[in-house]
PDB file of C-alpha atoms in Angstrom:
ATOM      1  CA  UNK A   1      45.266  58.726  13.937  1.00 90.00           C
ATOM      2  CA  UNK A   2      48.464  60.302  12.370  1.00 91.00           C
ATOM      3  CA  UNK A   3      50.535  58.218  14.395  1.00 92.00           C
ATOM      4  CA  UNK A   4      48.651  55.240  13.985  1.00 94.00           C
ATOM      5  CA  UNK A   5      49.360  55.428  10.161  1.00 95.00           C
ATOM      6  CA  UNK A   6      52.553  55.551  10.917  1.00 94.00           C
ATOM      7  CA  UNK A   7      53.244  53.159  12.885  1.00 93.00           C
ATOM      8  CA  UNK A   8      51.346  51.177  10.570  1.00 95.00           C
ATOM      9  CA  UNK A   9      53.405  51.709   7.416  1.00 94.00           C
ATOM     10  CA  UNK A  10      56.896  51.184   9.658  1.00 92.00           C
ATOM     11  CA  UNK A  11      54.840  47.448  10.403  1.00 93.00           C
ATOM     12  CA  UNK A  12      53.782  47.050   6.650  1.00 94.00           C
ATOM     13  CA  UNK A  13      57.572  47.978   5.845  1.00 92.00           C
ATOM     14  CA  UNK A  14      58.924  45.678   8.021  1.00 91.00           C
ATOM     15  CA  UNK A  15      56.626  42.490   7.018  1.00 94.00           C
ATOM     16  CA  UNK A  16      56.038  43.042   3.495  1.00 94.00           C
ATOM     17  CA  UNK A  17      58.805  45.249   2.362  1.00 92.00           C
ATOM     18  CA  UNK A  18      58.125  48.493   0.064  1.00 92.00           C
ATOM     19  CA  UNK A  19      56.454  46.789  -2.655  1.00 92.00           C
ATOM     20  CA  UNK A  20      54.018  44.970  -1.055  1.00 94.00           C
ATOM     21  CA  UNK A  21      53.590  47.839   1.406  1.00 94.00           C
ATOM     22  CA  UNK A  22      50.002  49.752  -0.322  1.00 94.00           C
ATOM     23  CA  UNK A  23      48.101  52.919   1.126  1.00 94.00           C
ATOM     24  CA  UNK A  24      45.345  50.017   1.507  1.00 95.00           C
ATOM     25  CA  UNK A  25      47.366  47.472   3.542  1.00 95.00           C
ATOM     26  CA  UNK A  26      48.376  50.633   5.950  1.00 96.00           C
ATOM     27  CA  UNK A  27      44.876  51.895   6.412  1.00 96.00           C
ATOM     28  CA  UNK A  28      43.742  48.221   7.465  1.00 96.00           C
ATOM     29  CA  UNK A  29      46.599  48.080  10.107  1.00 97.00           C
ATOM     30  CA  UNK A  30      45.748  51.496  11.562  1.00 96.00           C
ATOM     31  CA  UNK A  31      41.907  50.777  11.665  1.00 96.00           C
ATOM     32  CA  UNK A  32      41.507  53.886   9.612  1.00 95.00           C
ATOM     33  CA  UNK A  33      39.225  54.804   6.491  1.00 94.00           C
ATOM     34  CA  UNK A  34      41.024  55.511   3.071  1.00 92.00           C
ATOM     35  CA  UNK A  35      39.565  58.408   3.141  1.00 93.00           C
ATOM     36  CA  UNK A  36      40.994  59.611   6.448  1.00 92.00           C
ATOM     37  CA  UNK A  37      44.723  57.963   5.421  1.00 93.00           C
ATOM     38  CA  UNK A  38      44.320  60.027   1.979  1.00 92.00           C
ATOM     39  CA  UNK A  39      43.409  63.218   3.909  1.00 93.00           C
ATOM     40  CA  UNK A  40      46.586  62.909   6.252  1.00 94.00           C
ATOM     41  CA  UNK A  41      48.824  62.035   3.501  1.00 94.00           C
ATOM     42  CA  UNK A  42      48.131  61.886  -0.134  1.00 93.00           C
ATOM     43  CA  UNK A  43      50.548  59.576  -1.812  1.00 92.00           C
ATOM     44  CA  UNK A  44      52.277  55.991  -0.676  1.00 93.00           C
ATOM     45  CA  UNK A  45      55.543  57.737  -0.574  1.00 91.00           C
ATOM     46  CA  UNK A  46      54.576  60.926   1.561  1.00 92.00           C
ATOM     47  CA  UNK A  47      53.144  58.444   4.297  1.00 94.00           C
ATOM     48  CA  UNK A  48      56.285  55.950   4.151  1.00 92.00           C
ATOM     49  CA  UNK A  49      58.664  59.018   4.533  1.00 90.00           C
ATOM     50  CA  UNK A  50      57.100  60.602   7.270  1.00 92.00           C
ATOM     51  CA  UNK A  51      56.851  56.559   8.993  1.00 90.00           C
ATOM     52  CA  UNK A  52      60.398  56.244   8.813  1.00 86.00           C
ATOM     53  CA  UNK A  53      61.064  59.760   9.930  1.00 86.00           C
ATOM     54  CA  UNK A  54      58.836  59.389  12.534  1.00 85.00           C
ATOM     55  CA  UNK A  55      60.532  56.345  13.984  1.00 82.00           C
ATOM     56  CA  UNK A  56      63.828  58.107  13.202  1.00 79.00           C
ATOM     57  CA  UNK A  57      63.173  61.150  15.680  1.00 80.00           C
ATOM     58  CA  UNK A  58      61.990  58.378  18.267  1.00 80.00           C
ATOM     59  CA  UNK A  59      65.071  56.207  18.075  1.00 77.00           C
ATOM     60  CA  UNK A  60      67.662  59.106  18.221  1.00 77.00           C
ATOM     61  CA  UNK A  61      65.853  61.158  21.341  1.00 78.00           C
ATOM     62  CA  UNK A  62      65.875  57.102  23.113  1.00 78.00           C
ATOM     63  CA  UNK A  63      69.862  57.016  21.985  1.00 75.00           C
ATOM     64  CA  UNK A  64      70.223  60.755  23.238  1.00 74.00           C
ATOM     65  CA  UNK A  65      68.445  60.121  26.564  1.00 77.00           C
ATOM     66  CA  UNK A  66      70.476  56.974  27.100  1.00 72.00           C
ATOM     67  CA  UNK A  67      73.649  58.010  26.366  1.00 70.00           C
ATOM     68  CA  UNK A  68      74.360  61.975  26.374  1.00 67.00           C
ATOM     69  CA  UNK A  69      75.693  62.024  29.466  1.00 68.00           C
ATOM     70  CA  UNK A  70      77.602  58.694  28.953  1.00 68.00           C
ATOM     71  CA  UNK A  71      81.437  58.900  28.942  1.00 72.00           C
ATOM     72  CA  UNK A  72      81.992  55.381  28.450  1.00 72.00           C
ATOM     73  CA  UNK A  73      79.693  54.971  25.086  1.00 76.00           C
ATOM     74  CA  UNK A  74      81.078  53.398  22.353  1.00 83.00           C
ATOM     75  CA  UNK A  75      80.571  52.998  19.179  1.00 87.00           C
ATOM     76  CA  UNK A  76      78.642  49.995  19.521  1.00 87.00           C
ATOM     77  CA  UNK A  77      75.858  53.121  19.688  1.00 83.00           C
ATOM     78  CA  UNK A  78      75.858  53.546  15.818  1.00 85.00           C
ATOM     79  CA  UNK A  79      75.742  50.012  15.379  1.00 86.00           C
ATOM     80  CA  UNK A  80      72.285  50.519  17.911  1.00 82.00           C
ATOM     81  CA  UNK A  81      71.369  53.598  15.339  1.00 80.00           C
ATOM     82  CA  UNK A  82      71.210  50.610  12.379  1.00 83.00           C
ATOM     83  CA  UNK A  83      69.004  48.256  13.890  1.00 83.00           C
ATOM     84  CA  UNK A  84      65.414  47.002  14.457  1.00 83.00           C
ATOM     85  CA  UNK A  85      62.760  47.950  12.782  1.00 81.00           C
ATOM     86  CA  UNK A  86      63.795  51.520  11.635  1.00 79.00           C
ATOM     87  CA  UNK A  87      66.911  50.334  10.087  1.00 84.00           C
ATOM     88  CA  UNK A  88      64.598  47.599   8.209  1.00 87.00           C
ATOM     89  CA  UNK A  89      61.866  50.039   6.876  1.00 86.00           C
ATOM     90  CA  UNK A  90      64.784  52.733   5.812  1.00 86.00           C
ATOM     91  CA  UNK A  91      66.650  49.868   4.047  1.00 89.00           C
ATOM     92  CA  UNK A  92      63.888  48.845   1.943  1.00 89.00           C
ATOM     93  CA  UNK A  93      62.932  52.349   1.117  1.00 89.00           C
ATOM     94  CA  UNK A  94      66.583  52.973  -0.317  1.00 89.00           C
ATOM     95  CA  UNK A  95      66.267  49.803  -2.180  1.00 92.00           C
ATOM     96  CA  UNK A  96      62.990  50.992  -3.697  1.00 92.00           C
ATOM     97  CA  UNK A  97      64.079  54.316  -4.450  1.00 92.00           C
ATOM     98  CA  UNK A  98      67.144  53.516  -6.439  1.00 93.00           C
ATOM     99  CA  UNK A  99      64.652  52.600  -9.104  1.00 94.00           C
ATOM    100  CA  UNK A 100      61.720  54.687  -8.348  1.00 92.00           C
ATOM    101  CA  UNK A 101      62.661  58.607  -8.988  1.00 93.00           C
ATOM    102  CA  UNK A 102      59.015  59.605  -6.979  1.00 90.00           C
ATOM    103  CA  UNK A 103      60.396  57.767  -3.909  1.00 91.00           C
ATOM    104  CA  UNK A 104      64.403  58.705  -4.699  1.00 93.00           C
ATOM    105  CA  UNK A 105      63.227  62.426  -4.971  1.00 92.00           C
ATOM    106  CA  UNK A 106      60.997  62.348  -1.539  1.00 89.00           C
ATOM    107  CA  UNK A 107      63.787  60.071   0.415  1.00 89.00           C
ATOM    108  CA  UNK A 108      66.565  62.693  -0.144  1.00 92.00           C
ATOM    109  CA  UNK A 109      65.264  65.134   1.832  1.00 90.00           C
ATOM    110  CA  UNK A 110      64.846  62.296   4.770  1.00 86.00           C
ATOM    111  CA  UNK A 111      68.063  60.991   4.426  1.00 87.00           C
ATOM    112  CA  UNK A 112      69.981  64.389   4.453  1.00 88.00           C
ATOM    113  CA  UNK A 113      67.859  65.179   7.939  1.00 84.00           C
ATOM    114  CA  UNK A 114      68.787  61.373   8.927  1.00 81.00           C
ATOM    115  CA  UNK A 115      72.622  61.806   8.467  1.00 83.00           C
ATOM    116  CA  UNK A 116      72.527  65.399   9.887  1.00 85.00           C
ATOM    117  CA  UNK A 117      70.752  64.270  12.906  1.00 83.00           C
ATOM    118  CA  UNK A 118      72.685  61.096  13.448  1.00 81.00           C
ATOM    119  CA  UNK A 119      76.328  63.285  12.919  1.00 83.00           C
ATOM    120  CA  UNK A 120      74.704  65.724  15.758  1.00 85.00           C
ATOM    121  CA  UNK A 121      73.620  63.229  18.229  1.00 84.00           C
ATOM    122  CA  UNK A 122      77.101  61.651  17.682  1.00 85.00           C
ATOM    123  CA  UNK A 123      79.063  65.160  18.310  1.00 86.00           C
ATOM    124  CA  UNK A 124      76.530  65.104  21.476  1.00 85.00           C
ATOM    125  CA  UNK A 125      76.863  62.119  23.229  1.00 85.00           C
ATOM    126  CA  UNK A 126      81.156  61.946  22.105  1.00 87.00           C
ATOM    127  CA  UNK A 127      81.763  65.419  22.356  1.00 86.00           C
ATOM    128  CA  UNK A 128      86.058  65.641  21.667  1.00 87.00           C
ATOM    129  CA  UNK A 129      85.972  61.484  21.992  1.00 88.00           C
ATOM    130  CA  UNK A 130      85.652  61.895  18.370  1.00 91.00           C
ATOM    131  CA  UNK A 131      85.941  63.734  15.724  1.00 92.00           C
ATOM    132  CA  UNK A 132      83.034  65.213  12.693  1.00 91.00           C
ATOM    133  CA  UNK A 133      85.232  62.761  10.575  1.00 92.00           C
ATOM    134  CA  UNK A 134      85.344  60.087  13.027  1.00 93.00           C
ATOM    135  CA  UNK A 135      81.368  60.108  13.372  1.00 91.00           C
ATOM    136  CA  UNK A 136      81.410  60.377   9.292  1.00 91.00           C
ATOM    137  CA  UNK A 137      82.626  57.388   9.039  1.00 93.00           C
ATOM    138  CA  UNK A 138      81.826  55.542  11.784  1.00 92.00           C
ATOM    139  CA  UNK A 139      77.796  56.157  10.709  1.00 89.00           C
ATOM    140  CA  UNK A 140      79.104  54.641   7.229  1.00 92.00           C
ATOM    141  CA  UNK A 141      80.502  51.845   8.938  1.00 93.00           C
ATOM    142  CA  UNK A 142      77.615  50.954  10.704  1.00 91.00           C
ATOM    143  CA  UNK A 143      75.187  51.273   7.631  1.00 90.00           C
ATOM    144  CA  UNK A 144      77.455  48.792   6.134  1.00 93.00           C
ATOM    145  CA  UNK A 145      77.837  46.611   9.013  1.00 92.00           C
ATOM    146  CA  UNK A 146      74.325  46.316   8.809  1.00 91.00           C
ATOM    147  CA  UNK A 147      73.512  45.352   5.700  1.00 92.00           C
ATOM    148  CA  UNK A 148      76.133  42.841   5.955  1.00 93.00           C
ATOM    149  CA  UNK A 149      74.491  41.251   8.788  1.00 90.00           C
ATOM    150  CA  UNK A 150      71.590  40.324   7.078  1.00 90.00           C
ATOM    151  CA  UNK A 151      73.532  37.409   5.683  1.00 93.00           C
ATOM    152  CA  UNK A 152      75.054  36.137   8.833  1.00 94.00           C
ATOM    153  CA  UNK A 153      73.991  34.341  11.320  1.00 94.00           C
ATOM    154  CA  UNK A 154      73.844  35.569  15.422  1.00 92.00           C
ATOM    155  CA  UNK A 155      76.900  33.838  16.345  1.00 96.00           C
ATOM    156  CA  UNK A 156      79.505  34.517  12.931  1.00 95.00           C
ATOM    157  CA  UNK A 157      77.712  38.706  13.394  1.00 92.00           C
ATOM    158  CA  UNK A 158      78.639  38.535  17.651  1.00 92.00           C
ATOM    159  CA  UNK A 159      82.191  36.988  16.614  1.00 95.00           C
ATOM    160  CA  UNK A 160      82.680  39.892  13.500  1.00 93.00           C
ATOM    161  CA  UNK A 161      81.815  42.395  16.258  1.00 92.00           C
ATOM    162  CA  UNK A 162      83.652  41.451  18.915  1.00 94.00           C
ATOM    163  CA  UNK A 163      87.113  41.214  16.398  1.00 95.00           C
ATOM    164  CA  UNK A 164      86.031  44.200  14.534  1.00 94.00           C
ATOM    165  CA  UNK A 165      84.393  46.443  17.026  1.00 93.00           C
ATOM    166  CA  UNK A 166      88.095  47.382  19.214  1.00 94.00           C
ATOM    167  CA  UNK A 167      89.747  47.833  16.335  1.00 94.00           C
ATOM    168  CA  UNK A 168      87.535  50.290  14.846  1.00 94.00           C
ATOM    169  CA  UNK A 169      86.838  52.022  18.407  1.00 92.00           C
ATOM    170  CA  UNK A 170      90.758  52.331  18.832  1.00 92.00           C
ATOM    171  CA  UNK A 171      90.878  54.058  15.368  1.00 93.00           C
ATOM    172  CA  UNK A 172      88.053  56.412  15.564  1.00 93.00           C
ATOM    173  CA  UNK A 173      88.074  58.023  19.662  1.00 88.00           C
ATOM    174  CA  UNK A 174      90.039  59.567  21.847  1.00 77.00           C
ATOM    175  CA  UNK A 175      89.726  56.746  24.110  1.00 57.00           C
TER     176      UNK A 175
END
């Protein structure tokens, strides 16, 4: 049930955005009772947090598992780290929280864990490829990369990436 609510809110994130995302609208999509979504988690914000930390955890032990023992990973992976549906549902909860101090205070904590975990699976899969700063940066990059991207279209993002992505690579690794 706990991970059906979850994977619920990430959907309700995703299609509606934060503030048409309700504790109602998540219940519906998990086939669950109010009741039962109250008893798991109490507030809107405590069940969107733990959705996108949820899907967090998932995407970085996929990354891990994929690329770990990869040599010849780029950074083309953080780029993979801001993406799909987790990158959607943690951008509109960053949106939301710049205005709403409940949601600000509860997505610090996430965010801290996101950026920690994100630097260590980077020091994992580049090992001396690259350094703490390197990965720093590179993860800021990428989070602005992203949100860039949401005004371009397939083909002018593919031709930024292919101009940019070398360049940055070359600056960045040991490669």
């Amino acid at each position: 049930m706990r991970t059906r609510l979850l994977d619920a809110a990430i959907g309700s994130l995703v299609d509606n955005g934060y503030a048409g995302t309700s504790t109602q609208e998540i219940s519906r999509r998990a086939g669950v009772s109010r009741g039962a979504q109250l008893h798991h988690f109490p507030t809107k914000e405590s069940l969107v947090v733990a959705a996108v930390e949820h899907l967090v955890e998932q995407r970085l032990a996929e990354l891990l598992d994929a690329h770990v023992d990869d040599d010849s990973a780029g950074v083309e992976l953080f780029l993979d780290a801001f993406s799909g549906p987790l990158f959607y549902a943690a951008l509109e909860l960053w949106i939301a929280a710049r205005t709403d101090q409940v949601l600000h205070a509860a997505v610090l904590p996430l965010e801290a864990r996101v950026n920690e975990a994100i630097r260590a699976g980077g020091a994992a899969i580049f090992g001396d490829r690259m350094s703490p700063e390197a990965i720093e940066i590179s993860v800021e990059l990428a989070r602005g990369l992203a949100v860039s991207a949401l005004f371009r279209n397939n083909t002018t993002d593919r031709e930024m990436r292919e101009r940019l992505i070398p360049i940055w690579e070359a600056m960045v690794t040991d490669k």
